[in-house]
mmCIF file of C-alpha atoms in Angstrom:
data_model
loop_
_atom_site.group_PDB
_atom_site.id
_atom_site.type_symbol
_atom_site.label_atom_id
_atom_site.label_comp_id
_atom_site.label_asym_id
_atom_site.label_seq_id
_atom_site.Cartn_x
_atom_site.Cartn_y
_atom_site.Cartn_z
ATOM 1 C CA MET A 258 -12.703 21.485 36.308
ATOM 2 C CA LEU A 259 -12.462 20.753 32.579
ATOM 3 C CA ILE A 260 -16.107 19.694 32.356
ATOM 4 C CA GLU A 261 -17.087 23.184 33.523
ATOM 5 C CA ALA A 262 -14.789 24.983 31.031
ATOM 6 C CA ASN A 263 -16.061 26.954 28.059
ATOM 7 C CA TYR A 264 -15.351 25.264 24.749
ATOM 8 C CA LYS A 265 -17.007 24.177 21.534
ATOM 9 C CA LEU A 266 -15.991 20.943 19.844
ATOM 10 C CA GLY A 267 -17.544 18.820 17.135
ATOM 11 C CA VAL A 268 -18.948 15.391 17.941
ATOM 12 C CA VAL A 269 -15.878 13.442 16.774
ATOM 13 C CA GLU A 270 -13.537 15.939 18.475
ATOM 14 C CA GLN A 271 -15.310 15.494 21.803
ATOM 15 C CA LYS A 272 -15.187 11.733 21.489
ATOM 16 C CA ILE A 273 -11.458 11.870 20.720
ATOM 17 C CA ILE A 274 -10.765 13.889 23.885
ATOM 18 C CA LEU A 275 -12.875 11.579 26.036
ATOM 19 C CA CYS A 276 -11.331 8.442 24.532
ATOM 20 C CA LEU A 277 -7.823 9.797 25.029
ATOM 21 C CA ALA A 278 -8.558 10.751 28.624
ATOM 22 C CA SER A 279 -9.374 7.106 29.296
ATOM 23 C CA ASN A 280 -5.706 6.266 28.564
ATOM 24 C CA ILE A 281 -4.288 8.630 31.181
ATOM 25 C CA SER A 282 -2.840 7.123 34.325
ATOM 26 C CA PRO A 283 -2.460 9.074 37.596
ATOM 27 C CA ASP A 284 1.031 7.551 37.780
ATOM 28 C CA ASP A 285 2.144 9.345 34.604
ATOM 29 C CA SER A 286 4.754 11.814 35.886
ATOM 30 C CA ASP A 287 4.023 14.111 32.955
ATOM 31 C CA PHE A 288 1.999 13.927 29.805
ATOM 32 C CA LYS A 289 3.890 11.426 27.777
ATOM 33 C CA THR A 290 3.118 10.603 24.168
ATOM 34 C CA TYR A 291 0.257 8.122 23.946
ATOM 35 C CA THR A 292 0.461 5.620 21.090
ATOM 36 C CA LEU A 293 -2.918 4.329 19.957
ATOM 37 C CA PRO A 294 -3.942 1.857 17.227
ATOM 38 C CA ILE A 295 -5.626 3.791 14.411
ATOM 39 C CA LYS A 296 -7.915 0.920 13.414
ATOM 40 C CA GLU A 297 -9.419 0.578 16.894
ATOM 41 C CA PHE A 298 -9.566 4.360 17.274
ATOM 42 C CA ILE A 299 -11.655 4.669 14.104
ATOM 43 C CA LYS A 300 -13.866 1.770 15.159
ATOM 44 C CA LEU A 301 -14.400 3.338 18.573
ATOM 45 C CA LEU A 302 -15.324 6.711 17.070
ATOM 46 C CA GLU A 303 -17.696 5.016 14.587
ATOM 47 C CA LEU A 304 -16.060 6.629 11.564
ATOM 48 C CA LYS A 305 -17.188 4.894 8.380
ATOM 49 C CA GLY A 306 -16.670 4.997 4.633
ATOM 50 C CA LYS A 307 -13.585 5.269 2.456
ATOM 51 C CA SER A 308 -12.667 8.693 3.832
ATOM 52 C CA LYS A 309 -12.557 7.636 7.509
ATOM 53 C CA TYR A 310 -8.740 7.856 7.754
ATOM 54 C CA THR A 311 -8.733 11.254 6.053
ATOM 55 C CA GLU A 312 -11.520 12.409 8.373
ATOM 56 C CA LEU A 313 -9.548 11.382 11.453
ATOM 57 C CA ARG A 314 -6.422 13.221 10.259
ATOM 58 C CA GLN A 315 -8.435 16.340 9.461
ATOM 59 C CA THR A 316 -10.151 16.198 12.864
ATOM 60 C CA THR A 317 -6.903 15.923 14.850
ATOM 61 C CA LYS A 318 -5.401 18.728 12.743
ATOM 62 C CA GLU A 319 -8.333 21.009 13.573
ATOM 63 C CA LEU A 320 -8.240 19.923 17.223
ATOM 64 C CA MET A 321 -4.609 21.087 17.501
ATOM 65 C CA GLN A 322 -5.692 24.541 16.353
ATOM 66 C CA LYS A 323 -8.614 24.888 18.753
ATOM 67 C CA VAL A 324 -8.142 26.912 21.921
ATOM 68 C CA PHE A 325 -10.450 27.025 24.933
ATOM 69 C CA GLU A 326 -10.536 28.938 28.196
ATOM 70 C CA VAL A 327 -10.150 27.755 31.777
ATOM 71 C CA ARG A 328 -10.638 30.110 34.723
ATOM 72 C CA VAL A 329 -8.114 29.583 37.537
ATOM 73 C CA ASP A 330 -8.614 31.945 40.473
ATOM 74 C CA LYS A 331 -8.492 35.397 38.863
ATOM 75 C CA LYS A 332 -6.795 34.227 35.672
ATOM 76 C CA VAL A 333 -8.437 33.260 32.389
ATOM 77 C CA ILE A 334 -6.047 30.814 30.720
ATOM 78 C CA GLN A 335 -6.227 30.035 27.004
ATOM 79 C CA VAL A 336 -4.877 26.621 26.087
ATOM 80 C CA SER A 337 -4.970 24.230 23.119
ATOM 81 C CA TRP A 338 -6.109 20.631 23.479
ATOM 82 C CA LEU A 339 -3.216 18.824 21.813
ATOM 83 C CA SER A 340 0.469 19.704 21.527
ATOM 84 C CA TYR A 341 1.607 16.911 19.198
ATOM 85 C CA VAL A 342 0.093 14.410 16.743
ATOM 86 C CA ALA A 343 1.946 11.955 14.486
ATOM 87 C CA TYR A 344 0.543 9.232 12.234
ATOM 88 C CA ASN A 345 2.811 6.178 11.952
ATOM 89 C CA GLU A 346 1.545 4.865 8.635
ATOM 90 C CA THR A 347 3.758 1.770 8.497
ATOM 91 C CA GLU A 348 2.720 0.716 12.014
ATOM 92 C CA GLY A 349 -0.959 1.715 11.864
ATOM 93 C CA THR A 350 -0.699 3.819 15.021
ATOM 94 C CA ILE A 351 -1.145 7.434 16.040
ATOM 95 C CA ASP A 352 0.994 9.315 18.596
ATOM 96 C CA ILE A 353 -0.849 12.004 20.560
ATOM 97 C CA ARG A 354 0.295 14.309 23.347
ATOM 98 C CA PHE A 355 -1.875 16.650 25.432
ATOM 99 C CA ASP A 356 -0.721 20.084 26.486
ATOM 100 C CA PRO A 357 0.976 19.520 29.908
ATOM 101 C CA PHE A 358 -1.181 22.266 31.474
ATOM 102 C CA LEU A 359 -4.213 20.000 31.074
ATOM 103 C CA ARG A 360 -2.819 17.205 33.254
ATOM 104 C CA PRO A 361 -4.843 17.851 36.455
ATOM 105 C CA TYR A 362 -7.995 18.620 34.469
ATOM 106 C CA LEU A 363 -7.816 15.475 32.350
ATOM 107 C CA LEU A 364 -7.088 13.321 35.389
ATOM 108 C CA GLU A 365 -10.264 14.778 36.889
ATOM 109 C CA LEU A 366 -12.068 14.012 33.626
ATOM 110 C CA LYS A 367 -10.779 10.430 33.810
ATOM 111 C CA ARG A 368 -12.180 10.074 37.328
ATOM 112 C CA GLU A 369 -15.551 11.150 35.959
ATOM 113 C CA PHE A 370 -15.332 8.271 33.476
ATOM 114 C CA THR A 371 -15.698 5.854 36.383
ATOM 115 C CA SER A 372 -19.112 7.437 36.901
ATOM 116 C CA TYR A 373 -20.540 7.955 33.470
ATOM 117 C CA LYS A 374 -18.790 5.313 31.356
ATOM 118 C CA LEU A 375 -17.465 6.034 27.925
ATOM 119 C CA GLU A 376 -20.013 3.870 26.105
ATOM 120 C CA ASN A 377 -22.778 6.362 26.900
ATOM 121 C CA VAL A 378 -20.862 9.182 25.232
ATOM 122 C CA VAL A 379 -19.714 7.418 22.058
ATOM 123 C CA LYS A 380 -23.316 6.556 21.165
ATOM 124 C CA LEU A 381 -24.334 10.231 21.046
ATOM 125 C CA LYS A 382 -24.448 12.038 17.696
ATOM 126 C CA SER A 383 -24.924 15.633 18.888
ATOM 127 C CA SER A 384 -22.093 17.691 20.392
ATOM 128 C CA TYR A 385 -24.673 19.491 22.576
ATOM 129 C CA ALA A 386 -25.966 16.142 23.852
ATOM 130 C CA ILE A 387 -22.429 15.090 24.842
ATOM 131 C CA ARG A 388 -21.777 18.332 26.728
ATOM 132 C CA ILE A 389 -25.143 18.235 28.505
ATOM 133 C CA TYR A 390 -24.528 14.615 29.482
ATOM 134 C CA GLU A 391 -21.145 15.589 30.971
ATOM 135 C CA LEU A 392 -22.655 18.493 32.887
ATOM 136 C CA LEU A 393 -25.629 16.571 34.278
ATOM 137 C CA LYS A 394 -24.091 13.167 35.000
ATOM 138 C CA GLN A 395 -22.029 14.629 37.868
ATOM 139 C CA TYR A 396 -25.279 15.766 39.536
ATOM 140 C CA GLU A 397 -27.186 12.509 39.006
ATOM 141 C CA LYS A 398 -27.387 11.764 42.742
ATOM 142 C CA LEU A 399 -28.589 15.302 43.508
ATOM 143 C CA GLN A 400 -31.252 14.862 40.796
ATOM 144 C CA GLU A 401 -31.139 18.467 39.663
ATOM 145 C CA ARG A 402 -28.804 21.174 38.417
ATOM 146 C CA THR A 403 -29.489 24.854 37.675
ATOM 147 C CA PHE A 404 -27.533 27.110 35.301
ATOM 148 C CA LEU A 405 -27.683 30.787 34.524
ATOM 149 C CA LEU A 406 -28.813 30.847 30.897
ATOM 150 C CA LYS A 407 -25.735 32.856 29.927
ATOM 151 C CA SER A 408 -23.391 30.337 31.623
ATOM 152 C CA LEU A 409 -25.171 27.378 30.022
ATOM 153 C CA ARG A 410 -24.766 28.898 26.558
ATOM 154 C CA GLU A 411 -21.046 29.437 27.203
ATOM 155 C CA MET A 412 -20.509 25.883 28.434
ATOM 156 C CA LEU A 413 -22.267 24.510 25.355
ATOM 157 C CA GLY A 414 -20.361 26.805 22.992
ATOM 158 C CA ALA A 415 -23.688 28.283 21.869
ATOM 159 C CA GLU A 416 -23.280 31.947 22.835
ATOM 160 C CA ASP A 417 -23.823 33.306 19.337
ATOM 161 C CA ILE A 418 -26.633 31.136 17.986
ATOM 162 C CA TYR A 419 -30.394 31.064 18.585
ATOM 163 C CA PRO A 420 -30.521 34.325 20.599
ATOM 164 C CA ALA A 421 -34.209 33.824 21.395
ATOM 165 C CA TYR A 422 -34.577 31.341 24.269
ATOM 166 C CA GLY A 423 -37.474 29.550 22.530
ATOM 167 C CA ASN A 424 -35.258 28.728 19.541
ATOM 168 C CA PHE A 425 -32.341 27.760 21.792
ATOM 169 C CA LYS A 426 -34.579 25.356 23.698
ATOM 170 C CA GLN A 427 -36.076 23.741 20.590
ATOM 171 C CA ARG A 428 -32.826 23.510 18.598
ATOM 172 C CA VAL A 429 -30.348 22.653 21.377
ATOM 173 C CA LEU A 430 -31.955 21.467 24.626
ATOM 174 C CA VAL A 431 -34.922 19.412 23.364
ATOM 175 C CA PRO A 432 -32.937 17.357 20.782
ATOM 176 C CA ALA A 433 -30.318 16.627 23.475
ATOM 177 C CA GLN A 434 -33.103 15.671 25.874
ATOM 178 C CA LYS A 435 -34.505 13.138 23.389
ATOM 179 C CA GLU A 436 -31.091 11.681 22.549
ATOM 180 C CA LEU A 437 -30.014 11.240 26.178
ATOM 181 C CA LYS A 438 -33.311 9.538 27.042
ATOM 182 C CA LYS A 439 -32.965 7.139 24.118
ATOM 183 C CA LYS A 440 -29.251 6.304 24.309
ATOM 184 C CA THR A 441 -27.826 6.898 27.807
ATOM 185 C CA ASP A 442 -28.363 6.028 31.450
ATOM 186 C CA ILE A 443 -29.897 9.398 32.427
ATOM 187 C CA SER A 444 -32.771 11.571 31.222
ATOM 188 C CA PHE A 445 -33.916 15.041 32.223
ATOM 189 C CA LYS A 446 -36.807 17.485 32.292
ATOM 190 C CA ILE A 447 -36.423 21.238 31.779
ATOM 191 C CA GLU A 448 -37.781 23.997 33.988
ATOM 192 C CA GLU A 449 -37.308 27.715 33.296
ATOM 193 C CA VAL A 450 -36.626 30.183 36.098
ATOM 194 C CA LYS A 451 -37.805 33.619 35.001
ATOM 195 C CA LYS A 452 -37.086 37.154 36.072
ATOM 196 C CA GLY A 453 -40.154 39.036 34.961
ATOM 197 C CA ARG A 454 -40.959 37.663 31.478
ATOM 198 C CA LYS A 455 -37.345 36.812 30.663
ATOM 199 C CA VAL A 456 -35.772 33.374 31.252
ATOM 200 C CA GLU A 457 -32.810 33.909 33.574
ATOM 201 C CA LYS A 458 -31.977 30.326 34.615
ATOM 202 C CA VAL A 459 -32.549 26.796 33.351
ATOM 203 C CA LYS A 460 -33.140 23.958 35.820
ATOM 204 C CA PHE A 461 -32.558 20.340 34.780
ATOM 205 C CA LEU A 462 -34.418 17.641 36.733
ATOM 206 C CA ILE A 463 -32.272 14.514 36.342
ATOM 207 C CA THR A 464 -33.524 10.932 36.399
ATOM 208 C CA SER A 465 -31.464 7.741 36.380
ATOM 209 C CA THR A 466 -32.717 5.313 33.767
ATOM 210 C CA GLY A 467 -30.247 2.473 34.359
ATOM 211 C CA LYS A 468 -27.958 0.971 31.748
ATOM 212 C CA LYS A 469 -29.310 0.794 28.248
ATOM 213 C CA LYS A 470 -29.142 -2.717 26.811
ATOM 214 C CA SER A 471 -27.204 -2.741 23.592
ATOM 215 C CA GLY A 472 -26.195 -5.621 21.382
ATOM 216 C CA GLN A 473 -22.991 -3.723 20.639
ATOM 217 C CA LEU A 474 -22.051 -3.066 24.276
ATOM 218 C CA GLU A 475 -19.828 -6.121 24.707
ATOM 219 C CA LEU A 476 -18.156 -5.393 21.359
ATOM 220 C CA PHE A 477 -17.589 -1.816 22.490
ATOM 221 C CA HIS A 478 -15.844 -2.957 25.672
ATOM 222 C CA GLU A 479 -13.639 -5.312 23.656
ATOM 223 C CA ASN A 480 -12.737 -2.467 21.283
ATOM 224 C CA LEU A 481 -12.031 -0.131 24.198
ATOM 225 C CA GLU A 482 -9.671 -2.587 25.889
ATOM 226 C CA GLU A 483 -7.836 -3.142 22.605
ATOM 227 C CA PHE A 484 -7.756 0.613 22.070
ATOM 228 C CA LYS A 485 -6.246 1.194 25.525
ATOM 229 C CA ARG A 486 -3.126 -0.849 24.890
ATOM 230 C CA PRO A 487 -0.245 -0.201 27.297
ATOM 231 C CA ASN A 488 2.416 2.355 26.421
ATOM 232 C CA THR A 489 5.435 0.821 28.148
ATOM 233 C CA PHE A 490 8.862 2.439 28.133
ATOM 234 C CA LEU A 491 10.235 -0.463 26.077
ATOM 235 C CA GLU A 492 7.511 -0.237 23.416
ATOM 236 C CA THR A 493 7.725 3.551 23.158
ATOM 237 C CA VAL A 494 11.526 3.637 22.739
ATOM 238 C CA LYS A 495 11.425 0.806 20.182
ATOM 239 C CA ARG A 496 8.840 2.672 18.136
ATOM 240 C CA LEU A 497 10.760 5.953 18.272
ATOM 241 C CA GLY A 498 13.912 4.083 17.269
ATOM 242 C CA LEU A 499 12.186 2.593 14.221
ATOM 243 C CA GLN A 500 11.052 6.085 13.215
ATOM 244 C CA LEU A 501 14.746 7.090 13.287
ATOM 245 C CA GLY A 502 15.583 4.072 11.139
ATOM 246 C CA ILE A 503 17.328 2.073 13.901
ATOM 247 C CA GLN A 504 16.523 -1.265 15.549
ATOM 248 C CA LEU A 505 17.064 -1.104 19.311
ATOM 249 C CA SER A 506 17.503 -4.262 21.390
ATOM 250 C CA ASP A 507 15.588 -4.869 24.619
ATOM 251 C CA LYS A 508 18.885 -5.009 26.547
ATOM 252 C CA MET A 509 20.019 -1.611 25.252
ATOM 253 C CA ILE A 510 16.678 0.018 26.061
ATOM 254 C CA ASN A 511 16.613 -1.499 29.552
ATOM 255 C CA ASP A 512 20.155 -0.190 30.146
ATOM 256 C CA TRP A 513 18.999 3.317 29.165
ATOM 257 C CA GLU A 514 16.109 3.270 31.650
ATOM 258 C CA LYS A 515 18.506 4.160 34.494
ATOM 259 C CA TYR A 516 18.859 7.651 32.959
ATOM 260 C CA GLY A 517 15.123 8.220 33.488
ATOM 261 C CA PRO A 518 12.376 7.036 31.085
ATOM 262 C CA GLU A 519 11.064 10.573 30.473
ATOM 263 C CA HIS A 520 14.565 11.859 29.667
ATOM 264 C CA VAL A 521 15.234 9.048 27.163
ATOM 265 C CA ILE A 522 11.863 9.407 25.428
ATOM 266 C CA ASP A 523 12.201 13.194 25.295
ATOM 267 C CA LEU A 524 15.637 12.845 23.677
ATOM 268 C CA LEU A 525 14.395 10.427 20.995
ATOM 269 C CA GLU A 526 11.357 12.611 20.262
ATOM 270 C CA LYS A 527 13.598 15.662 19.762
ATOM 271 C CA MET A 528 15.828 13.635 17.439
ATOM 272 C CA GLN A 529 12.884 12.993 15.098
ATOM 273 C CA HIS A 530 13.302 16.538 13.743
ATOM 274 C CA ARG A 531 17.086 16.522 13.468
ATOM 275 C CA LYS A 532 18.716 16.179 10.041
ATOM 276 C CA ASP A 533 22.371 16.259 11.045
ATOM 277 C CA ILE A 534 22.754 13.077 13.128
ATOM 278 C CA GLU A 535 24.584 10.429 11.107
ATOM 279 C CA ASN A 536 24.932 7.873 13.927
ATOM 280 C CA PRO A 537 21.723 8.002 16.028
ATOM 281 C CA ILE A 538 22.705 5.272 18.519
ATOM 282 C CA GLY A 539 26.121 6.822 19.127
ATOM 283 C CA TYR A 540 24.503 10.237 19.617
ATOM 284 C CA ILE A 541 21.951 8.830 22.099
ATOM 285 C CA ILE A 542 24.654 7.090 24.152
ATOM 286 C CA LYS A 543 26.813 10.231 24.169
ATOM 287 C CA VAL A 544 23.970 12.482 25.345
ATOM 288 C CA LEU A 545 22.770 9.986 27.984
ATOM 289 C CA ASN A 546 26.293 9.559 29.361
ATOM 290 C CA SER A 547 26.597 13.343 29.521
ATOM 291 C CA SER A 548 23.168 13.710 31.100
ATOM 292 C CA GLU A 549 24.528 12.671 34.492
ATOM 293 C CA HIS A 550 26.155 16.107 34.349
ATOM 294 C CA ASN A 551 23.330 18.243 33.031
ATOM 295 C CA GLU A 552 25.540 21.123 31.902
ATOM 296 C CA ALA A 553 27.529 18.781 29.681
ATOM 297 C CA ALA A 554 24.350 17.430 28.082
ATOM 298 C CA VAL A 555 23.065 20.927 27.364
ATOM 299 C CA ALA A 556 26.445 21.921 25.968
ATOM 300 C CA LEU A 557 26.420 18.907 23.653
ATOM 301 C CA GLU A 558 22.972 19.790 22.320
ATOM 302 C CA ASN A 559 23.793 23.485 22.002
ATOM 303 C CA GLY A 560 27.124 22.747 20.342
ATOM 304 C CA GLY A 561 25.356 20.949 17.505
ATOM 305 C CA ILE A 562 23.059 23.852 16.663
ATOM 306 C CA ILE A 563 25.874 26.423 16.972
ATOM 307 C CA ALA A 564 28.000 24.457 14.498
ATOM 308 C CA HIS A 565 25.037 24.261 12.122
ATOM 309 C CA LEU A 566 24.357 28.017 12.293
ATOM 310 C CA VAL A 567 28.029 28.954 11.895
ATOM 311 C CA SER A 568 28.216 26.789 8.773
ATOM 312 C CA LYS A 569 25.062 28.419 7.396
ATOM 313 C CA PHE A 570 26.114 32.038 7.952
ATOM 314 C CA ARG A 571 29.690 31.574 6.765
ATOM 315 C CA ARG A 572 28.372 30.562 3.363
ATOM 316 C CA SER A 573 27.177 34.140 2.861
ATOM 317 C CA LYS A 574 29.589 36.322 0.878
ATOM 318 C CA GLU A 575 28.349 39.478 2.554
ATOM 319 C CA SER A 576 28.553 40.584 6.190
ATOM 320 C CA LEU A 577 25.091 40.145 7.729
ATOM 321 C CA PRO A 578 23.702 42.493 10.407
ATOM 322 C CA GLU A 579 23.223 41.146 13.914
ATOM 323 C CA TRP A 580 19.418 41.467 13.891
ATOM 324 C CA LEU A 581 19.128 39.476 10.644
ATOM 325 C CA ILE A 582 21.367 36.714 12.037
ATOM 326 C CA LYS A 583 19.112 36.552 15.096
ATOM 327 C CA GLN A 584 15.982 36.379 12.948
ATOM 328 C CA GLU A 585 17.371 33.660 10.660
ATOM 329 C CA SER A 586 18.830 31.721 13.607
ATOM 330 C CA ILE A 587 15.455 31.512 15.332
ATOM 331 C CA LYS A 588 13.823 30.256 12.121
ATOM 332 C CA GLU A 589 16.575 27.659 11.694
ATOM 333 C CA ILE A 590 16.259 26.491 15.323
ATOM 334 C CA GLU A 591 12.499 26.047 14.876
ATOM 335 C CA GLU A 592 13.013 23.777 11.859
ATOM 336 C CA TRP A 593 16.234 22.048 12.910
ATOM 337 C CA MET A 594 15.260 21.246 16.506
ATOM 338 C CA GLY A 595 11.481 20.951 16.051
ATOM 339 C CA MET A 596 10.665 23.805 18.441
ATOM 340 C CA ASP A 597 7.833 26.311 18.430
ATOM 341 C CA HIS A 598 8.651 30.017 18.066
ATOM 342 C CA GLU A 599 8.844 30.828 21.790
ATOM 343 C CA GLN A 600 11.060 27.817 22.522
ATOM 344 C CA ALA A 601 13.330 28.770 19.608
ATOM 345 C CA ILE A 602 13.746 32.315 20.969
ATOM 346 C CA GLN A 603 14.683 30.899 24.379
ATOM 347 C CA GLN A 604 17.149 28.474 22.780
ATOM 348 C CA PHE A 605 18.704 31.299 20.746
ATOM 349 C CA ASP A 606 19.217 33.377 23.902
ATOM 350 C CA GLU A 607 21.106 30.443 25.449
ATOM 351 C CA ILE A 608 23.521 30.049 22.508
ATOM 352 C CA LYS A 609 23.738 33.672 21.370
ATOM 353 C CA SER A 610 26.967 34.625 23.149
ATOM 354 C CA GLY A 611 28.804 31.541 21.834
ATOM 355 C CA LEU A 612 27.485 32.000 18.308
ATOM 356 C CA TYR A 613 28.309 35.716 18.185
ATOM 357 C CA GLU A 614 31.807 35.106 19.551
ATOM 358 C CA ILE A 615 32.598 32.592 16.789
ATOM 359 C CA LEU A 616 31.130 34.839 14.090
ATOM 360 C CA GLY A 617 32.854 37.910 15.526
ATOM 361 C CA ILE A 618 29.626 39.835 16.008
ATOM 362 C CA LYS A 619 28.974 42.543 18.562
ATOM 363 C CA GLU A 620 25.399 42.819 19.727
ATOM 364 C CA SER A 621 24.014 46.042 18.330
ATOM 365 C CA LYS A 622 21.572 48.467 19.824
ATOM 366 C CA LYS A 623 17.915 47.948 19.028
ATOM 367 C CA LEU A 624 16.840 49.344 15.664
ATOM 368 C CA SER A 625 13.492 50.757 14.781
ATOM 369 C CA LYS A 626 11.169 48.751 12.545
ATOM 370 C CA GLU A 627 11.819 51.171 9.648
ATOM 371 C CA GLU A 628 15.609 50.850 10.027
ATOM 372 C CA LYS A 629 15.365 47.057 10.066
ATOM 373 C CA GLU A 630 13.272 47.039 6.893
ATOM 374 C CA ARG A 631 15.704 49.401 5.137
ATOM 375 C CA ILE A 632 18.761 47.341 6.101
ATOM 376 C CA LYS A 633 16.972 44.128 5.158
ATOM 377 C CA ARG A 634 16.248 45.483 1.671
ATOM 378 C CA GLU A 635 19.868 46.543 1.268
ATOM 379 C CA VAL A 636 21.168 43.141 2.383
ATOM 380 C CA GLU A 637 18.775 41.269 0.092
ATOM 381 C CA GLU A 638 19.877 43.489 -2.799
ATOM 382 C CA MET A 639 23.553 42.792 -2.022
ATOM 383 C CA MET A 640 22.921 39.045 -1.839
ATOM 384 C CA ARG A 641 21.074 39.090 -5.166
ATOM 385 C CA ASN A 642 23.925 41.004 -6.791
ATOM 386 C CA SER A 643 26.542 38.616 -5.361
ATOM 387 C CA SER A 644 24.726 35.593 -6.769
ATOM 388 C CA LYS A 645 24.719 36.966 -10.344
#
């Protein structure tokens, strides 16, 4: 379960994840891109001041770079929280996509929201208080929960601070205890379980305090409902079309739905990174019509990148070695098709035989690192000389 995973996030980062999880529907076949209104997002997260928009952008940027660990059977899996973020400045919205691996965990997290309500979390100012609330709220009916001290530190992301238990208790547990009692619907007492003189476990005795009355509670619910606006197929395709500079009619979008909503949205998202498509609507129709025969659709997509690479390499006056063409092709695929490095390598492997055949290249044997560096220097020297 995600709540039990080991991770350390800042207060705003935790609130972002919890707010986003509230938008997930069990009916989502995969993790689609969620489009959220920036204004309501900022209001919900209680970001204030002139720098609130900059703060949100910086927070999502850092969140994309953060990796945490989930233990599944005998595997320890490292995964990042977000796989895609885009700010639509003209529309005042933000597009966010979770890593697909997180789907079952975030659906579980969403189910927990029915128990502990988002309003309790967004009022908290301490990241430790938020994590402790998550960990204890599940056990509210049992009225107690015990952790090994080592496990508790890991779950709170506090393995390397306050090594002495006394400091850890006063700096982490007690402030969280006070904040939960003041702002949420549960409170707790702390009991230490010792082995000799050393604290080995920490027991939390949990008490339900009922809902806290807040003058802002109704406003919060209004903001949350506005924040959780629906992401229909029609709205999503229209927005992606506008980002490509095209106005799509409702009739056209509804006609495309027969090809599969996920397929259409995935196609338009990939097109956002393409620079070679002069007629976006014509390209979409051509790919969708080919998609009934998957091989034809793949061939159409691959044909575009092969033509681009052939044009690029034929501009060189010198004969380039096979390994350098591979290296430059992967870089070009990353930029041209908006792929990460691993996806670009996989894409290159799919088109390699066709590309090499057109360029008249025979795949060479593997060279050592030193040989590659030597040849690379020679090629760069030749290209510099040819440009003089």
